[in-house]
C-alpha positions in Angstrom: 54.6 -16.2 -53.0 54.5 -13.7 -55.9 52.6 -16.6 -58.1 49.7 -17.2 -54.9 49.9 -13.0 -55.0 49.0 -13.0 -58.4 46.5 -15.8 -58.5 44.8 -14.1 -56.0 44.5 -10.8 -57.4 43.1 -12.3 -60.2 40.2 -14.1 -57.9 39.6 -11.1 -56.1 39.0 -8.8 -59.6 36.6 -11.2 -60.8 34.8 -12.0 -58.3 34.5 -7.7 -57.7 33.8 -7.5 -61.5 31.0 -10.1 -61.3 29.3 -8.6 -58.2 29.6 -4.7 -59.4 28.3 -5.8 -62.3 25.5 -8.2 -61.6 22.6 -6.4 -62.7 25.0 -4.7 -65.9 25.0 -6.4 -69.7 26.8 -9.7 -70.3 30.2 -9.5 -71.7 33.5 -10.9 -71.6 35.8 -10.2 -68.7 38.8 -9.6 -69.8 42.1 -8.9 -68.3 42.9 -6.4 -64.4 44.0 -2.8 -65.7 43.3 -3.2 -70.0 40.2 -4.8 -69.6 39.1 -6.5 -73.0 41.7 -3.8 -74.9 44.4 -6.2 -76.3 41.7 -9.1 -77.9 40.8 -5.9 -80.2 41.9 -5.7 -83.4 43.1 -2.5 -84.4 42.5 -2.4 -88.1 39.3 -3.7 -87.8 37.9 -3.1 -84.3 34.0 -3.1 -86.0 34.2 -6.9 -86.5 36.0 -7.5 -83.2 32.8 -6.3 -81.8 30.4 -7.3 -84.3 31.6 -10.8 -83.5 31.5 -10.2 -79.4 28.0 -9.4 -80.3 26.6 -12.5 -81.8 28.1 -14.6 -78.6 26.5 -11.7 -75.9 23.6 -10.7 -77.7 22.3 -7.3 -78.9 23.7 -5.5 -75.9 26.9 -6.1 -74.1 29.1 -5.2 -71.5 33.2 -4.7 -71.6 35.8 -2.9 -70.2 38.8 -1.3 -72.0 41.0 0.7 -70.1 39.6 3.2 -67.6 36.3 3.7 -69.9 33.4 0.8 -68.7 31.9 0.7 -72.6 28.0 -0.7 -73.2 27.9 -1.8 -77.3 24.5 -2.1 -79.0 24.1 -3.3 -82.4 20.2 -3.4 -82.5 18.8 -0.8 -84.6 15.8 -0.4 -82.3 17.6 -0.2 -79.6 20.1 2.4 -80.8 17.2 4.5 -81.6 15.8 3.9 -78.1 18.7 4.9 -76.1 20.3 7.6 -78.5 16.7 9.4 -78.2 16.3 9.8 -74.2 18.8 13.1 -72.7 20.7 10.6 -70.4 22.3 9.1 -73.2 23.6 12.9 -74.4 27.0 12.8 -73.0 30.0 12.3 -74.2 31.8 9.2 -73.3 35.5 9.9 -71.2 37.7 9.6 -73.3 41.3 11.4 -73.5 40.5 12.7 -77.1 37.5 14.3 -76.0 38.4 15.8 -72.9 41.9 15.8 -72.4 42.9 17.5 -76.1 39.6 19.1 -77.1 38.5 19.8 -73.7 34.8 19.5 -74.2 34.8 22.4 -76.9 33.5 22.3 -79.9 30.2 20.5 -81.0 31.8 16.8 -81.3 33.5 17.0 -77.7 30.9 19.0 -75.9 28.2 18.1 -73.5 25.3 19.2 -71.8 24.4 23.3 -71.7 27.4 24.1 -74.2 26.7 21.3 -76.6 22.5 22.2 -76.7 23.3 25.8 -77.0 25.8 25.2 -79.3 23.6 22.4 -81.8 20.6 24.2 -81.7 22.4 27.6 -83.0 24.7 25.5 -85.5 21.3 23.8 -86.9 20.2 27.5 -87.5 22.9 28.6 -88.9 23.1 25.8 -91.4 19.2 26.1 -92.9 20.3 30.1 -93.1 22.7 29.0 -95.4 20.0 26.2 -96.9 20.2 23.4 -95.6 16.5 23.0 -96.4 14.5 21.0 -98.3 12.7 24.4 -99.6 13.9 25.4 -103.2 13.4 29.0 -102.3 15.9 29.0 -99.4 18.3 26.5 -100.7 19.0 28.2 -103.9 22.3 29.8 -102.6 23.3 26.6 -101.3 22.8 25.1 -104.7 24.8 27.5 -106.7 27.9 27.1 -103.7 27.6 23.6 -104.6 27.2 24.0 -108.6 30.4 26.4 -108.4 32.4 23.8 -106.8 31.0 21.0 -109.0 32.6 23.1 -112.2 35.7 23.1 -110.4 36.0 19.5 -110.3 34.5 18.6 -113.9 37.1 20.8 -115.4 40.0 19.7 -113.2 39.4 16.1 -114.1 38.5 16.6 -117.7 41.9 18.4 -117.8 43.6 15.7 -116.2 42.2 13.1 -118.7 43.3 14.6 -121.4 47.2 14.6 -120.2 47.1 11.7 -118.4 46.8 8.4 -120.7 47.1 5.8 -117.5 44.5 7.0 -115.3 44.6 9.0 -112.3 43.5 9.4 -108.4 40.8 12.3 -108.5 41.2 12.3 -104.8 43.0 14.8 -104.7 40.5 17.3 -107.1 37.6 16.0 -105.1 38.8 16.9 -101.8 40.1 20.2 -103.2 36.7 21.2 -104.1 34.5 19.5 -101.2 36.8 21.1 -98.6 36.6 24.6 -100.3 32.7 24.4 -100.1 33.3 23.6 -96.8 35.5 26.8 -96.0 33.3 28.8 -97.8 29.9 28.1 -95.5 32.1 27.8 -92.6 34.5 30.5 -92.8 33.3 32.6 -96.4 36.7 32.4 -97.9 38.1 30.2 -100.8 41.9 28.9 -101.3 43.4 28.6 -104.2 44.2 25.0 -105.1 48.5 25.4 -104.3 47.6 28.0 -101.4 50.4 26.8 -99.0 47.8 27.3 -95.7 45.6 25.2 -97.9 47.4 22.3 -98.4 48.5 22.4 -94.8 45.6 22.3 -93.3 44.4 19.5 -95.9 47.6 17.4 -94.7 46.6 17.6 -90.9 42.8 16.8 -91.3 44.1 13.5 -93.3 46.9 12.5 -91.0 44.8 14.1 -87.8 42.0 11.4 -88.6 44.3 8.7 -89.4 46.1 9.8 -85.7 43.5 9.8 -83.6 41.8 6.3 -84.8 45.3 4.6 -84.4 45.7 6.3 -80.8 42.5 4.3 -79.4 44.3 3.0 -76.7 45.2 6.4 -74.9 41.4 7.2 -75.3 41.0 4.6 -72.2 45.1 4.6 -71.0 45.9 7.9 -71.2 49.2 7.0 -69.4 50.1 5.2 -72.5 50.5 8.7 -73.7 53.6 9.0 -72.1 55.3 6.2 -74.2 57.9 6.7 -77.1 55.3 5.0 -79.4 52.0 7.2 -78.9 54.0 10.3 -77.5 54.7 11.1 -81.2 51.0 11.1 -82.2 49.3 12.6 -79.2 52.2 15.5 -80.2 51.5 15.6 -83.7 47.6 16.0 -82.5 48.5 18.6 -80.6 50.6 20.5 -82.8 48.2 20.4 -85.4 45.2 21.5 -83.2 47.7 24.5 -81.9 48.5 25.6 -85.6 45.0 24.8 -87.2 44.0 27.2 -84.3 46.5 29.9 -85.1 45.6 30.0 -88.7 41.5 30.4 -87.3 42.6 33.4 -85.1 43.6 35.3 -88.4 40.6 34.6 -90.2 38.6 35.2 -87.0 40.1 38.8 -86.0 39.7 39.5 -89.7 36.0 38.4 -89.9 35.9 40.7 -86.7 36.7 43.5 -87.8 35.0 43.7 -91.6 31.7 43.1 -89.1 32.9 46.2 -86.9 33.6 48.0 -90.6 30.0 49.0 -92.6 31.8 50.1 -95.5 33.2 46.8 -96.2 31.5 44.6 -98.8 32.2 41.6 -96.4 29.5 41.9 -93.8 27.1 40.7 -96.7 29.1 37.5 -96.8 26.7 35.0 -95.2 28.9 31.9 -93.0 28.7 30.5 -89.6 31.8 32.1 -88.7 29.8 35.5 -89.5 26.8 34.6 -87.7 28.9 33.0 -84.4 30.5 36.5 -84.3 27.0 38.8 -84.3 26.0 36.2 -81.9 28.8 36.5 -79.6 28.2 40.1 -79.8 25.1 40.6 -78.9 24.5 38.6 -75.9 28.1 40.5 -74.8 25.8 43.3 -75.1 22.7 41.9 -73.9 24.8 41.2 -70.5 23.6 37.0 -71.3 25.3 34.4 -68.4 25.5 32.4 -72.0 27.8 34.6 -73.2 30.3 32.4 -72.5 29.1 29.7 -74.6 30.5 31.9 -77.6 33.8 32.8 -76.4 37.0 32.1 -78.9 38.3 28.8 -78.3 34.5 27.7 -78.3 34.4 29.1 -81.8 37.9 27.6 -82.8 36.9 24.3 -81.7 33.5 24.6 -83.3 34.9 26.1 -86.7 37.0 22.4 -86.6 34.5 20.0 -85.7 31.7 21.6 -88.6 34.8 21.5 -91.5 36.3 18.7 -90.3 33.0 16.4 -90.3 31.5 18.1 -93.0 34.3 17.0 -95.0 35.9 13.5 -93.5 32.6 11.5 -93.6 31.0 12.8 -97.1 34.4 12.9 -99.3 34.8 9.2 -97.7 31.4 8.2 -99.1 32.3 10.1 -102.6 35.5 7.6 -102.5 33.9 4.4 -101.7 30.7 5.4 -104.2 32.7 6.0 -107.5 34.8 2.9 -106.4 31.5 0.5 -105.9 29.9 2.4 -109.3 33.1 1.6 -111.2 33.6 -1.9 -110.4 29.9 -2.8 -110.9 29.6 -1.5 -114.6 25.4 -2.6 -114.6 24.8 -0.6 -111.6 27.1 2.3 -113.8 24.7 1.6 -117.0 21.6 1.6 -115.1 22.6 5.0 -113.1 23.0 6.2 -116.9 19.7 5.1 -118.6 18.2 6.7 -115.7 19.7 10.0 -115.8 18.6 10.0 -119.7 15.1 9.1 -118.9 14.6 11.8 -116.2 16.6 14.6 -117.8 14.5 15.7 -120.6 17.2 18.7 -121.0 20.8 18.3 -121.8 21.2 20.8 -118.5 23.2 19.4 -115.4 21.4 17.6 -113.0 20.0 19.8 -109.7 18.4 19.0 -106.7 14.9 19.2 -108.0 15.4 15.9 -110.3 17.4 14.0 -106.9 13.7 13.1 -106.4 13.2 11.8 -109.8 16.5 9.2 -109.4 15.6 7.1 -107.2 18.2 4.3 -108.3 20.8 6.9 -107.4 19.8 7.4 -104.2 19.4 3.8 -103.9 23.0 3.6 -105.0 24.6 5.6 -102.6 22.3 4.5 -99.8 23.6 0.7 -100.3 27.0 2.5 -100.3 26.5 3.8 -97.2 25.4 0.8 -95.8 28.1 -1.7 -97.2 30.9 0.3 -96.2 29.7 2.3 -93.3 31.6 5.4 -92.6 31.8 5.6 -89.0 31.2 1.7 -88.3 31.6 1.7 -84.9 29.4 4.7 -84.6 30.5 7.8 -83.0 30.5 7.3 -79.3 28.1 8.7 -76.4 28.6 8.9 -72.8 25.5 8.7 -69.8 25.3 11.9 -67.9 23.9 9.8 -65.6 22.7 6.2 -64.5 19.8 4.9 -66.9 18.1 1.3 -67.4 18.8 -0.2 -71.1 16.7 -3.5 -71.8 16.1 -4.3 -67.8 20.4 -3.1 -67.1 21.5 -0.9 -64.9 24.3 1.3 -67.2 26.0 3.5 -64.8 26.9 7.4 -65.5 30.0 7.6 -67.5 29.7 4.5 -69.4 30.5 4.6 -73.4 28.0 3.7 -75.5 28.6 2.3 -78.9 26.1 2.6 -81.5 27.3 -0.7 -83.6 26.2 0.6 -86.7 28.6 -1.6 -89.0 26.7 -4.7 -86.9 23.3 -3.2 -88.4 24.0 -2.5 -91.4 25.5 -6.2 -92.2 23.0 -8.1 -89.9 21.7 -10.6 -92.7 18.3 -10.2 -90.8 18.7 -6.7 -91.7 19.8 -6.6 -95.2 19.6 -10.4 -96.6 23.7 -11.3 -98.5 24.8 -8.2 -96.9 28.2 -8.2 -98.4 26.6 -8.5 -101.6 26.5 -5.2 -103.4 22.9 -4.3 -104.4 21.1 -0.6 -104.4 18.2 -3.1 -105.5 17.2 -3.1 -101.5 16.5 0.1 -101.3 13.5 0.6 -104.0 10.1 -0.8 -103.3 8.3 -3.1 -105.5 7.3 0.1 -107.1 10.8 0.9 -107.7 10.7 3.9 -105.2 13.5 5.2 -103.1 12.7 3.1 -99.9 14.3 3.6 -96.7 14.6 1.2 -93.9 14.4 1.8 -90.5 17.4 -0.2 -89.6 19.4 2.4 -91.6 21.1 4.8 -89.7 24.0 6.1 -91.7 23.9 9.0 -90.0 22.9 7.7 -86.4 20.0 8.7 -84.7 18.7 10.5 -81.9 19.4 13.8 -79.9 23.0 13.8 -81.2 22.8 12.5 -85.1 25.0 14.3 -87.5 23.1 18.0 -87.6 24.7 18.0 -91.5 22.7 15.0 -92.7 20.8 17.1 -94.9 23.8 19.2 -96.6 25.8 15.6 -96.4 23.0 14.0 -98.8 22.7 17.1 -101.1 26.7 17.1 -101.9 26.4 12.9 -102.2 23.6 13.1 -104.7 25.1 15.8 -106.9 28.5 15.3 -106.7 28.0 11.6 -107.5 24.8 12.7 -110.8 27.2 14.9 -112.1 29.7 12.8 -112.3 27.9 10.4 -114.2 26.4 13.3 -116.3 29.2 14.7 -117.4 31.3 11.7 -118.9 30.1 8.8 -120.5 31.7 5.9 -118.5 34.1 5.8 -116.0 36.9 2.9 -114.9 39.6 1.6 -112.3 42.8 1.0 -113.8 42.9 -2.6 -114.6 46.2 -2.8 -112.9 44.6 -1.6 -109.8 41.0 -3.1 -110.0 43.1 -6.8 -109.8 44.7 -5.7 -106.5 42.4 -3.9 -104.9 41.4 -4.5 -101.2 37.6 -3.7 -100.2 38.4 -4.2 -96.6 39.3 -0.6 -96.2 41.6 1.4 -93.4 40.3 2.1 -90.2 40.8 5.2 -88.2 37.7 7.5 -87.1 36.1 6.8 -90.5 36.3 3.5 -93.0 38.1 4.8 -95.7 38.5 2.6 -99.5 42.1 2.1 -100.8 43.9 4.4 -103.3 42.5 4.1 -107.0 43.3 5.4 -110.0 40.5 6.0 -112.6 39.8 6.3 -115.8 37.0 9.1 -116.8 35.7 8.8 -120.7 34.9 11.9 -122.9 34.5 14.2 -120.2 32.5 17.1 -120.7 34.8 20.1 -120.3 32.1 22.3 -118.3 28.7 21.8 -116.9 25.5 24.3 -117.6 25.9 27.3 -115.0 22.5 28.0 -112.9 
């Protein structure tokens, strides 16, 4: 009886599944309850899908959980669909709505999350995030202050250290503090205890939430001994990350309220959220509450957090692709000699004249895509994708990883070569099925900062010591595959940096 029970649940869901979901993409059917959950793999989930792909075609259909999830992994169609406003949303998950609540800029949706992008993209060209040299300047020297940081902090560690070294630690340092310092206008010192704290929960937070994808679409899974102690540590970290942002934020407050303080002439976006939040207080705005305080904690979050996860990710995987490919290193060098007629650090005017570097870190980008499942949307509301139905609330996954390693695409694509990104001409050549920093109405607001910090960090490198190595003990081992949590991040490596130059040529 329970077997005949069973066996005819099972009919009934598919048959149900096949007639909802007549007019819907292809996909596989999966299993009552989990869906198509447990046939993912969850250190790799980008080829799991990449594969499901090639047998449904460039859009398909699955369910996982509670969350009914639409995967495209055609570049023009990604562009399609990202671009119209039905496609804005953000999909249901429990990360998004259940811990961040739809706050922030990541999380948020409709009126908050326009309100919100369109001041934050303001905000961020104040700063100069522009491709003007007049208005950029500041940005430039922010960026040339923290790129002394880190030449002197590794030149100091080569010359102790006679094995090699992880500069991980340096680089992160000095990315995240350029980070604080447009986002918040403050520094820490390298040891500062709240420093290093909130370093630890950003790097375990990110590893947290990728390995918690199944509560995303069970959220009772949240309940067992095995995920309870992650969704915990999640929310322990957000509630202390947001008790060290209430200190910074009263203080910020009150300089603004203070004319006699040398503060208010410190330009961040914590700064200009503040005036903002102030005058439409005043202004008696219904938007007012766009800018209330746990908007602005979740907001100060999402623009350090992804400011910093995705572009100190890309730093990692570039200096580990540059050193293991010395002719790629030696042509990055005779380049840099032939377009710096100065011996002074390179700058964001002669970006334009390397176009082999930014070659380099495009193929980078591509080969070991960041976010490779893309960062997922949600439809407000029921839309037609290539002739099917999609219902609202469906997740759609940009498939960038399938993109970028679609052979039709980019021909040997796990071949290593910045050589497809320069034109016959040898210009710096862009394709349009690169999207490393997706596309559409929602594609990462920072892409512009995000490529100045790549360019330099990665020039200056390269300008300031004359070669640079993996330790032979770890280039023998080392596993290309990479972890994945909410970004594709490259294995631990210690390097080798030769003749260093001890400082670079200040602005």
């Amino acid at each position: 009886m329970i077997w005949t029970w069973c066996i005819g649940f099972a009919v009934l869901y598919i048959v149900v599944k096949f007639w909802v979901q007549r007019d819907q993409p292809p996909g596989p059917v999966g299993i009552p309850l989990v869906g198509y959950l447990p046939f993912i793999d969850a250190k790799k989930p980008y080829e799991t899908f990449t594969q499901l792909s090639k047998k449904y075609g460039p859009i398909y259909g699955l369910r996982m959980g509670q969350v009914y999830a639409v995967v495209l992994s055609n570049y023009s169609l990604i562009r399609t669909v990202l671009a119209k406003d039905e496609s804005t949303g953000r999909a249901p998950l429990y990360i998004t709505h259940g811990i961040m609540g739809g706050y922030g800029l990541i999380c948020a949706q409709g009126a908050l999350w326009r309100d919100q992008r369109k001041l934050s993209i303001e905000w961020l060209r104040q700063l100069g995030m522009t491709k003007f040299k007049c208005t950029r300047d500041s940005l430039e020297k922010k960026i040339s202050s923290s790129l002394n940081e880190m030449i002197e902090d590794i030149a100091a560690n080569t010359s102790v250290g006679v094995g090699g070294f992880d500069p991980s630690a340096t680089i992160h340092h000095v990315l995240g503090n350029l980070m604080n310092d447009l986002v918040f206008g403050l520094k820490y010192e390298k040891q500062d205890e709240t420093w290093q704290f909130l370093q630890h929960l950003q790097e375990e937070g990110v590893k947290h939430i990728g390995v918690s994808m199944a509560v995303n679409f069970l959220p009772w899974l949240r309940y067992f001994p095995s995920t309870r102690r992650t969704i915990q540590f999640l929310l322990d970290g957000k509630t202390k990350t947001h008790t060290i942002y209430d200190a910074i934020i009263a203080e910020k407050r009150q300089n603004l309220q203070s004319s006699a303080t040398s503060d208010t002439n410190s330009e961040c976006i914590l700064k200009s959220f503040l005036e903002e939040s102030m005058n439409r207080i005043n202004a008696g705005r219904v938007d007012a509450s766009h800018c209330s305080d746990v908007q602005l904690r979740h907001l100060m979050a999402d623009l350090f957090g992804a400011g910093v996860d995705t572009t100190f990710t890309t730093i990692r995987w570039a200096l580990l692709y540059i050193a293991l490919y010395p002719t790629v290193q030696f042509q990055l060098r005779q380049e840099l000699e032939q377009a710096l007629t100065t011996n002074k650090a390179p700058t964001l005017d002669d970006i334009e004249l390397l176009p082999y570097l930014r070659a380099t870190i495009a193929e980078v980008q591509r080969i070991r895509t960041v976010v490779p499942v893309g960062i997922p949307h949600g439809t407000t509301k029921e839309m037609m994708i290539a002739g099917f139905r999609i219902p609202a609330n469906t997740m759609i996954m940009p498939l960038l990883w399938a993109v970028h390693m679609d052979p039709d695409n980019f021909p040997d694509p796990e071949k290593f070569k910045p050589e497809r990104f320069l034109d016959k001409d040898g210009k710096f050549s862009v394709p349009h099925c690169f999207l490393p920093f997706q596309s559409g109405k929602r594609m990462c607001l920072g892409d512009e900062l995000a490529r100045y910090i790549l360019h330099l960090y990665v020039a200056n490198l390269l300008f300031c010591c004359e070669r640079f190595d993996i330790v032979q003990e770890d280039a023998c081992v080392i596993d290309m595959t990479g972890t994945c949590g909410i970004t594709l991040t490259p294995p631990t490596y210690r390097m080798m940096f030769h003749k260093v130059k001890h400082s670079r040529e200040h602005f």
